[in-house]
Every structure is written in C-alpha cells, then in structure tokens.
XYZ file of C-alpha atoms in Angstrom:
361
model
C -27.290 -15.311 -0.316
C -24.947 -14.539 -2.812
C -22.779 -12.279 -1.354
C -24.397 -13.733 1.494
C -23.088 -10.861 3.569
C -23.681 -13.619 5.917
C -25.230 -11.435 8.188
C -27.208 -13.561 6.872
C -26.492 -16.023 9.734
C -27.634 -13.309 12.205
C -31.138 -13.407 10.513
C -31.181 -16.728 12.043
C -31.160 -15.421 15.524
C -34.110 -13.662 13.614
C -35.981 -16.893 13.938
C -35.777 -16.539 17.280
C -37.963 -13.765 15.946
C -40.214 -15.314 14.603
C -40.969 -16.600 18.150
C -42.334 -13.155 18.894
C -44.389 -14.012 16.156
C -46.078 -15.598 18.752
C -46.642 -12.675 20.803
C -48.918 -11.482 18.259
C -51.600 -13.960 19.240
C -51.558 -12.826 22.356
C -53.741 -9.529 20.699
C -56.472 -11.679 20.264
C -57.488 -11.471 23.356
C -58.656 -8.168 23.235
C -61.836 -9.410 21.611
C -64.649 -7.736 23.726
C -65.901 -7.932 26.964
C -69.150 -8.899 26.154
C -67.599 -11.998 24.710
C -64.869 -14.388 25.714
C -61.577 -12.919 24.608
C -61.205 -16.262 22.612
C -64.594 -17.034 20.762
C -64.343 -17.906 17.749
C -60.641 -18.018 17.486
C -58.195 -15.539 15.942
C -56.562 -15.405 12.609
C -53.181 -13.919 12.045
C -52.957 -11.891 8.773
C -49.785 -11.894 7.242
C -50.523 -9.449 4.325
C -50.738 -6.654 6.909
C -48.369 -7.647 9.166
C -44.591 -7.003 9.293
C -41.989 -9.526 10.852
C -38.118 -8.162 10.601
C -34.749 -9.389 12.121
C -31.037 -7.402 11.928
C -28.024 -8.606 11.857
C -24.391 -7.311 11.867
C -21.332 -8.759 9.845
C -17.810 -6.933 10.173
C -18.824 -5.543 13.553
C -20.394 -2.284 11.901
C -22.599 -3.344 8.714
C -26.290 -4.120 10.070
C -28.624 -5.664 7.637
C -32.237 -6.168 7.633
C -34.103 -9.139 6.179
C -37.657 -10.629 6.569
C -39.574 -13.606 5.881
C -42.128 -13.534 3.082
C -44.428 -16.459 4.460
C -45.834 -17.139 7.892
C -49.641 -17.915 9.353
C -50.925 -18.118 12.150
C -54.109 -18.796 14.916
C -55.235 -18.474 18.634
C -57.697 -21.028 19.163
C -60.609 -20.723 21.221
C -58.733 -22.208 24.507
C -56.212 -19.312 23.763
C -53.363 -21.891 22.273
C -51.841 -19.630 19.752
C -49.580 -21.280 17.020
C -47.709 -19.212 14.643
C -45.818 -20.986 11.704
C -42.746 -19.712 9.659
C -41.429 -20.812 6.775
C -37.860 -20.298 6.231
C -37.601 -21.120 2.871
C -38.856 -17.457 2.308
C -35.906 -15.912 3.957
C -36.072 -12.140 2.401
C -32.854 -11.029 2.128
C -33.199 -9.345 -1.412
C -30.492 -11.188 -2.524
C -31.201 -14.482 -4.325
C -28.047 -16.494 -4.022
C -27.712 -14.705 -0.472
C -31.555 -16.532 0.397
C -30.256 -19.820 -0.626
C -27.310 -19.770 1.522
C -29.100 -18.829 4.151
C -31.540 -21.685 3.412
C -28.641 -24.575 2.570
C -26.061 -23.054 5.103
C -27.911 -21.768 7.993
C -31.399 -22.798 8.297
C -30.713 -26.031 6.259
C -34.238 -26.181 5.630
C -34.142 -29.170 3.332
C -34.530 -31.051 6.573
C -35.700 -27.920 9.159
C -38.174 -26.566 6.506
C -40.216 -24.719 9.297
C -40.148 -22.156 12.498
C -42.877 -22.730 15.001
C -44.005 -20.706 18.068
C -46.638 -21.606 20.600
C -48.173 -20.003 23.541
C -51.157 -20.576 25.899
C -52.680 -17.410 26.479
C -54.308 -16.089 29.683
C -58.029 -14.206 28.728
C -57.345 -12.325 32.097
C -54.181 -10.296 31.426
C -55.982 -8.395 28.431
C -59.293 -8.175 30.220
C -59.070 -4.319 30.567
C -57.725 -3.929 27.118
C -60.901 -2.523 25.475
C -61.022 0.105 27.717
C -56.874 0.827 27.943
C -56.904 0.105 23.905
C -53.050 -0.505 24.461
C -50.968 -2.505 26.754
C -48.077 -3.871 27.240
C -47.864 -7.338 28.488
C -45.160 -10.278 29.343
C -45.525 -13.443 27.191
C -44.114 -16.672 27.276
C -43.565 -18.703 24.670
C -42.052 -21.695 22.938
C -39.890 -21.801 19.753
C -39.047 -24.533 18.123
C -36.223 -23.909 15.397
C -33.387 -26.467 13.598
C -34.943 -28.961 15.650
C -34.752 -27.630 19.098
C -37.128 -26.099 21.041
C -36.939 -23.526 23.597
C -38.761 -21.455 26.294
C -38.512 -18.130 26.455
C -40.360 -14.485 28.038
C -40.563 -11.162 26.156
C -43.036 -7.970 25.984
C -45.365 -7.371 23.719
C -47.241 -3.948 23.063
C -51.077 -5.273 22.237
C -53.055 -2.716 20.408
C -57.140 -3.129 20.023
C -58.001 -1.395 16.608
C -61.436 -2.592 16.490
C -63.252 -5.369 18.153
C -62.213 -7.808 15.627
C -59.140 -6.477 14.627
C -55.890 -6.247 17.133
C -52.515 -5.549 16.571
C -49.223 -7.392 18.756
C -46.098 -5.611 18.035
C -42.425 -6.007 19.828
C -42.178 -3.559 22.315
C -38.471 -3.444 21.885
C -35.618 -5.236 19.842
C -35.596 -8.655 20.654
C -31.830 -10.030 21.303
C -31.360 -13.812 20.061
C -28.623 -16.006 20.200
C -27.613 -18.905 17.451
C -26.178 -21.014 19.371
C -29.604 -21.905 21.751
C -30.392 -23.630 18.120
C -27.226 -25.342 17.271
C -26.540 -23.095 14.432
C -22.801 -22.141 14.583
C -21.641 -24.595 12.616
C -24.129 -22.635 9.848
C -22.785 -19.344 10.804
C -19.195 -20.815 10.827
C -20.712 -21.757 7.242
C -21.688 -18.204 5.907
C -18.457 -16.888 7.135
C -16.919 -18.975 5.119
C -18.510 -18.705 2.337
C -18.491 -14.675 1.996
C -15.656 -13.901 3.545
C -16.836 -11.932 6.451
C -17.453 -12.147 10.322
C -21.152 -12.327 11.689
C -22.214 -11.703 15.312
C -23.600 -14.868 16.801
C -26.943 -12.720 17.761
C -29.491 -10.849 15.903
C -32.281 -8.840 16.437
C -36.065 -8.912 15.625
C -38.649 -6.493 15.631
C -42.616 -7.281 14.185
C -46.258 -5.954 14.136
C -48.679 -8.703 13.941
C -52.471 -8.011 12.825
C -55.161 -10.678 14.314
C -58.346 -10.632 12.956
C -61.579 -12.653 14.932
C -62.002 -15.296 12.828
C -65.718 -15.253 13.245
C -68.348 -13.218 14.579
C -72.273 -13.647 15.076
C -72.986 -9.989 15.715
C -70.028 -7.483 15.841
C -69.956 -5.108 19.382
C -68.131 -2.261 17.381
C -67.436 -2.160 13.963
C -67.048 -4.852 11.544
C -62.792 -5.534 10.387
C -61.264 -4.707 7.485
C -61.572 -6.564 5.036
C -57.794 -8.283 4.843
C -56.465 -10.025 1.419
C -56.033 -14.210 2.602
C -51.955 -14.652 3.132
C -50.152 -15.546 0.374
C -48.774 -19.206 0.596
C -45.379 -17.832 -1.501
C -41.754 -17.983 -0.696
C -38.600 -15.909 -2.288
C -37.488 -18.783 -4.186
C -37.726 -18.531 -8.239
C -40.378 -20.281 -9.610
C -39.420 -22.247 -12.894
C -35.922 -22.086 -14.240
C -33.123 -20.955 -13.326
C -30.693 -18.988 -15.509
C -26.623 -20.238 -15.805
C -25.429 -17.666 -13.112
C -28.365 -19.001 -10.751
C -27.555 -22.627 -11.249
C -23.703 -21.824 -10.929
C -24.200 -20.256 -7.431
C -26.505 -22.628 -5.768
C -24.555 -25.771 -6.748
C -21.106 -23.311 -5.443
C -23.015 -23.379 -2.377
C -24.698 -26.890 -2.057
C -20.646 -27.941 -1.910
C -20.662 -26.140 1.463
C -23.584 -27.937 2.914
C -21.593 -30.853 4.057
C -25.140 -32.492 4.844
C -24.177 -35.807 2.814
C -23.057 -38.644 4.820
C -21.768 -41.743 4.097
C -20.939 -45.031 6.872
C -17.256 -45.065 7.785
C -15.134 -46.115 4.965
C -18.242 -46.988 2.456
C -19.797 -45.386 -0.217
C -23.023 -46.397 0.967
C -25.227 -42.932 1.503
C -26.589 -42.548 4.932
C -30.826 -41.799 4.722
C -30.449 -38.181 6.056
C -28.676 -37.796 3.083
C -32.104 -37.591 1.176
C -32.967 -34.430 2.812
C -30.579 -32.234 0.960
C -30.260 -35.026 -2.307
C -33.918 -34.453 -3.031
C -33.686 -30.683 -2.910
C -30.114 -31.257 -5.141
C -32.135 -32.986 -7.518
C -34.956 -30.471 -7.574
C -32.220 -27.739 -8.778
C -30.577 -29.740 -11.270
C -33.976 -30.213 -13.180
C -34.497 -26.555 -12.968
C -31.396 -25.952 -14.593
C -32.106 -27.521 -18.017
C -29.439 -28.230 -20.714
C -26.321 -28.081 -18.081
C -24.343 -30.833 -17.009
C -23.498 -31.637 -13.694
C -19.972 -32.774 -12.571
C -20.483 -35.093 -8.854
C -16.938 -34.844 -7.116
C -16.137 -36.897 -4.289
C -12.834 -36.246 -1.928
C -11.692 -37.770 1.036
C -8.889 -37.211 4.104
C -5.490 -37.983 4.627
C -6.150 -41.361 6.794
C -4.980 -44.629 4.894
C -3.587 -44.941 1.708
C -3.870 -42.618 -1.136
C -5.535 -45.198 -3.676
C -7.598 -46.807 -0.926
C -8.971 -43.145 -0.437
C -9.008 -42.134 -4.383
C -11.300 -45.364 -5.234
C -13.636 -44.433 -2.361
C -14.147 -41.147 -3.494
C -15.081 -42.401 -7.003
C -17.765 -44.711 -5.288
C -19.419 -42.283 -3.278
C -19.501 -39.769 -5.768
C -21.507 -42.380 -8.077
C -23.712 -43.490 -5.227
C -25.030 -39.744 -5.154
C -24.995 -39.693 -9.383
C -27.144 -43.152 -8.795
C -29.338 -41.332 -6.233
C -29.960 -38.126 -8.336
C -31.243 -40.516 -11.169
C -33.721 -42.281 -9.142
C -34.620 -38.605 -8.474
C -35.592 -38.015 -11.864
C -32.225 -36.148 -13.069
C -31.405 -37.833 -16.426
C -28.443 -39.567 -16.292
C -26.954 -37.998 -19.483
C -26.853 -34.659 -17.808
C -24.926 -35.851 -14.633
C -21.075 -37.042 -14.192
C -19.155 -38.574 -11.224
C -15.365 -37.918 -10.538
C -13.277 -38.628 -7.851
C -10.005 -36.618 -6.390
C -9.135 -38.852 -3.474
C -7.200 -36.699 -0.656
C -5.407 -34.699 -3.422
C -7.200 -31.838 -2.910
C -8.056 -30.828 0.793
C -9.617 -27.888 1.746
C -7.489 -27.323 4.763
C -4.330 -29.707 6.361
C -5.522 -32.751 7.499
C -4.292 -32.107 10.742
C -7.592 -32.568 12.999
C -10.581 -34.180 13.547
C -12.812 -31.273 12.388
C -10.633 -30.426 9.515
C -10.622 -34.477 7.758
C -14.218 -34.213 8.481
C -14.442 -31.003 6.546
C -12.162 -32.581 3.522
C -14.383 -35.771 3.342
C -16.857 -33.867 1.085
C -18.918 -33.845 -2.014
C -18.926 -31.142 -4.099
C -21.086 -30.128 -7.436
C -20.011 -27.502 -10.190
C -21.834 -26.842 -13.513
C -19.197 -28.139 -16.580
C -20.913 -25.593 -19.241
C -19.837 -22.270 -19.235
C-alpha cells in the first residue's frame, strides 16, 4: 500500500467480491443425477481458482488486485460458506497491502470476509445434461462487521462429476459505503494523495471439487494441490524502509482511543496495539518514538501533559506486549501541532492522535 494508489480502497468494494465467492458453491450442485447434488459435500479449491476486484483512483487509472487466501465448502444441506482473509490483500505492492489492511479493511479487528448461501439442489438439476448455466444466487456477506443481503448471476460450469466450476457472469458493481468504509477510503486518499471511486468491481472463477465419493459416475477429479493457508504479508523481518512505512501508516489508523480527557486506553485499543507491537518486534535494533497530540479545547498545558500520558499509556501497553522497553520512547506535542484547524468536530477528533515514527535513520 505504499503508494497505496488507494485504489486500493476500491478493492474493498472488492470484498463485496468476495461475496460472489459464494456463488461458487453454488457449482456444487451439479454433482450427478444419480446422486443428491449435495452428498458428500463440496470443497472449494483455491489453488485453481481465481478471485479479482478493480478499482479506479483519479477517475481514469483502474487497478487490479486479488486476495491470496480464501476456503471454502457446501455442506451436504447445500449451506455453502466461503471465507476470505483480508490480510492477504494482493495488491503487489507491500506498503500499498498494509494500508489497505490498517486503513481500509482494518483487519486488526475485521481480520475476515465471509459469504453464505443456502443452495437449492433443484435449480442445477438439469446441469449435467446443459453442462453450463447461468443461475441467480443470493447471498449474504458479512464484511467490517456488517452484513448484507444481496442477488447476482453466476455462470456454473460441470467439468466432471466431481469437479465444477462457478464463475461471475459479469462485473460485479459494489459499493463501500453498505460496509461503513468511507472513513477508510477518506483514509487512503489521504494518505496517497489521490481520489478513489467509492465502488469497485469483482470478477472470479471458483473450482469445487466433491469432497468425497464412493464410486465416481464419470471420471474421477483432478487431483488439486490442498490451499495454501498464506497471506502477502512478509514473514520474519522487516528491513528499515518496511518498518518506516508501516509505522508512517499505523499514524493514520486513528483506531486508538482513549476516555474523554484521560489517558486511560479504551480495550478496542488492543486490536490495532497488539498488531503495533507485532511490527515493532519485527523490526529489530530500531527505536520507536510514541507521540501523543491533542485539540485546541482547554488550555495549552492541560492538553500538553495529557498528551505525554497517553502517549506512555500506549509505551506501557507495547511492553506488556513484549516490545522491550529500551527500544520504545514516549513524547508529547500537546495541540502544537494539528493536522488541520481545529475548527470542527471531525477535525479535533482527527488532531487528538497518536502517531509512531522510527528515530534511526
């Protein structure tokens, strides 16, 4: 997410996506007709299957992304569940991923997409004689913690008897804001300097395979690799310019709260905190610099001691975390340095932040 072209933000609408994800399952169906187009249950298979969402920043630039991990089943009742993990955002782009993980998806406390749909064995009765069809599907999708209904086509494709494939019929049109995540688009804007369109995109070919079978009608299924339970993200540590960029963009997240005039942290805070203190131990031999500013509202040393004490409270919290306490400083800047004019509600909330920066190099 470095340069984030914050299309990234669009990608989000990709979750919506991911949703069609669900769509896939219905392809299970297509079993046989000799057997119920549920027995035994379908397994998604990631490996060979393909899941894609666009977006567009400065009104012309479209960008393409994917997700690296996602699994999924049908059961034998035809509930299918597909799940999508958005820590592997694919945007080729490593400090671009994270923003989209902090900024948009903040998946330190969203860390998953999840689609669900209760399929019907009669509307792909026919399908092993038609071998392709193109049915309506309705489906759930729950995303940033809300979840919504929606309907889409699918085209369903039976390769073999144990082998089917679900695939979008057409671009898929999703909206950010049916998941409350503007203020994370608002976010990327920001933070790369460009304007996103608050809709996105997606486009996917899912391959089921029957999870079991007693005595195959056709041919037996290719044999597919098992999913790989990877994201994007860097395993091990990261190098200066890594470390630099994420903790640039973890001063964007404005995920950590504190009660009205205290410095005492408020226990959503841990969801981002934990993942803060995950990245400082993977970026060994740096110090950390904690800064904590405030608004305009009451006096100027009133506001400059606060921000001292909440910046400690997160040092304190870090070390509890593990981070060594060497490695990590807290400073405080009061309402001396605002990020825009105190001058609203939205904008004192926006200068009542904490922000991290690397004080090597």
């Amino acid at each position: 997410m470095t340069s984030f072209q914050t299309s990234i933000w669009a990608k989000l609408r990709a979750f919506h996506l991911a949703a069609f994800l669900a769509l896939g399952l219905v392809a299970a169906p297509l079993a046989v007709q000799a057997q119920g187009a549920f027995d035994a249950g379908w397994t998604l298979q990631p490996d060979a299957s393909v899941l894609r969402f666009q977006s567009v920043k400065n009104e012309t630039k479209v960008e393409s992304s994917t997700f690296a991990t996602f699994n999924g089943e049908i059961s034998e009742d035809g509930l299918a569940t597909i799940n999508i993990l958005l820590d592997s955002i694919d945007t080729k782009v490593d400090l671009r991923n994270v923003r989209m993980r902090f900024l948009l998806f903040e998946t330190f406390q969203y860390p998953e997409a999840v689609i669900t749909a209760q399929l019907d064995p009669e509307m792909l009765a026919d399908l092993p004689q038609l071998r392709r069809k193109i049915v309506p599907l309705t489906y759930t999708l729950s995303l940033h913690g809300i979840t919504q209904e929606a309907t889409t086509e699918v085209a369903v494709t039976l390769i073999t008897s144990d082998l089917v494939s679900v695939a979008s019929s057409a671009p898929v049109s999703v909206a950010t804001s049916l998941f409350d995540l503007d203020s994370g688009v608002a976010k990327l804007e920001e933070a790369a300097s460009v304007s996103i369109l608050p809709s996105a995109t997606v486009s996917f070919d899912f391959i089921f395979s029957r999870t079991t079978r007693t005595a195959p009608l056709v041919a037996a299924a290719p044999v597919i690799a098992e999913p790989t339970k990877a994201a994007i993200e860097p395993q091990g540590n990261f190098d200066l310019a890594a470390c630099k960029g994420r903790f640039e963009i973890l001063s964007r997240t404005d995920n950590i709260n504190f009660g009205s005039g205290s410095a005492r942290l408020e226990p959503q805070s841990s969801f981002l905190l934990d993942s803060i203190a995950d990245i400082v131990s993977r970026c060994p031999g740096l110090r950390i610099i904690v800064a904590g500013h405030t608004d305009s509202d009451g006096a100027a040393s009133a506001n400059q001691s606060l921000s001292e004490r909440r910046a400690a409270s997160v040092v304190s919290y870090l070390v509890s975390q593990g981070v060594g306490a060497g490695r990590i400083t807290s400073v405080g800047y009061g309402e001396a340095q605002p990020l825009v004019p105190n001058d609203s509600a939205q904008n004192k909330k926006r200068n009542r932040r904490i922000e991290f920066a690397v004080a090597d190099g």
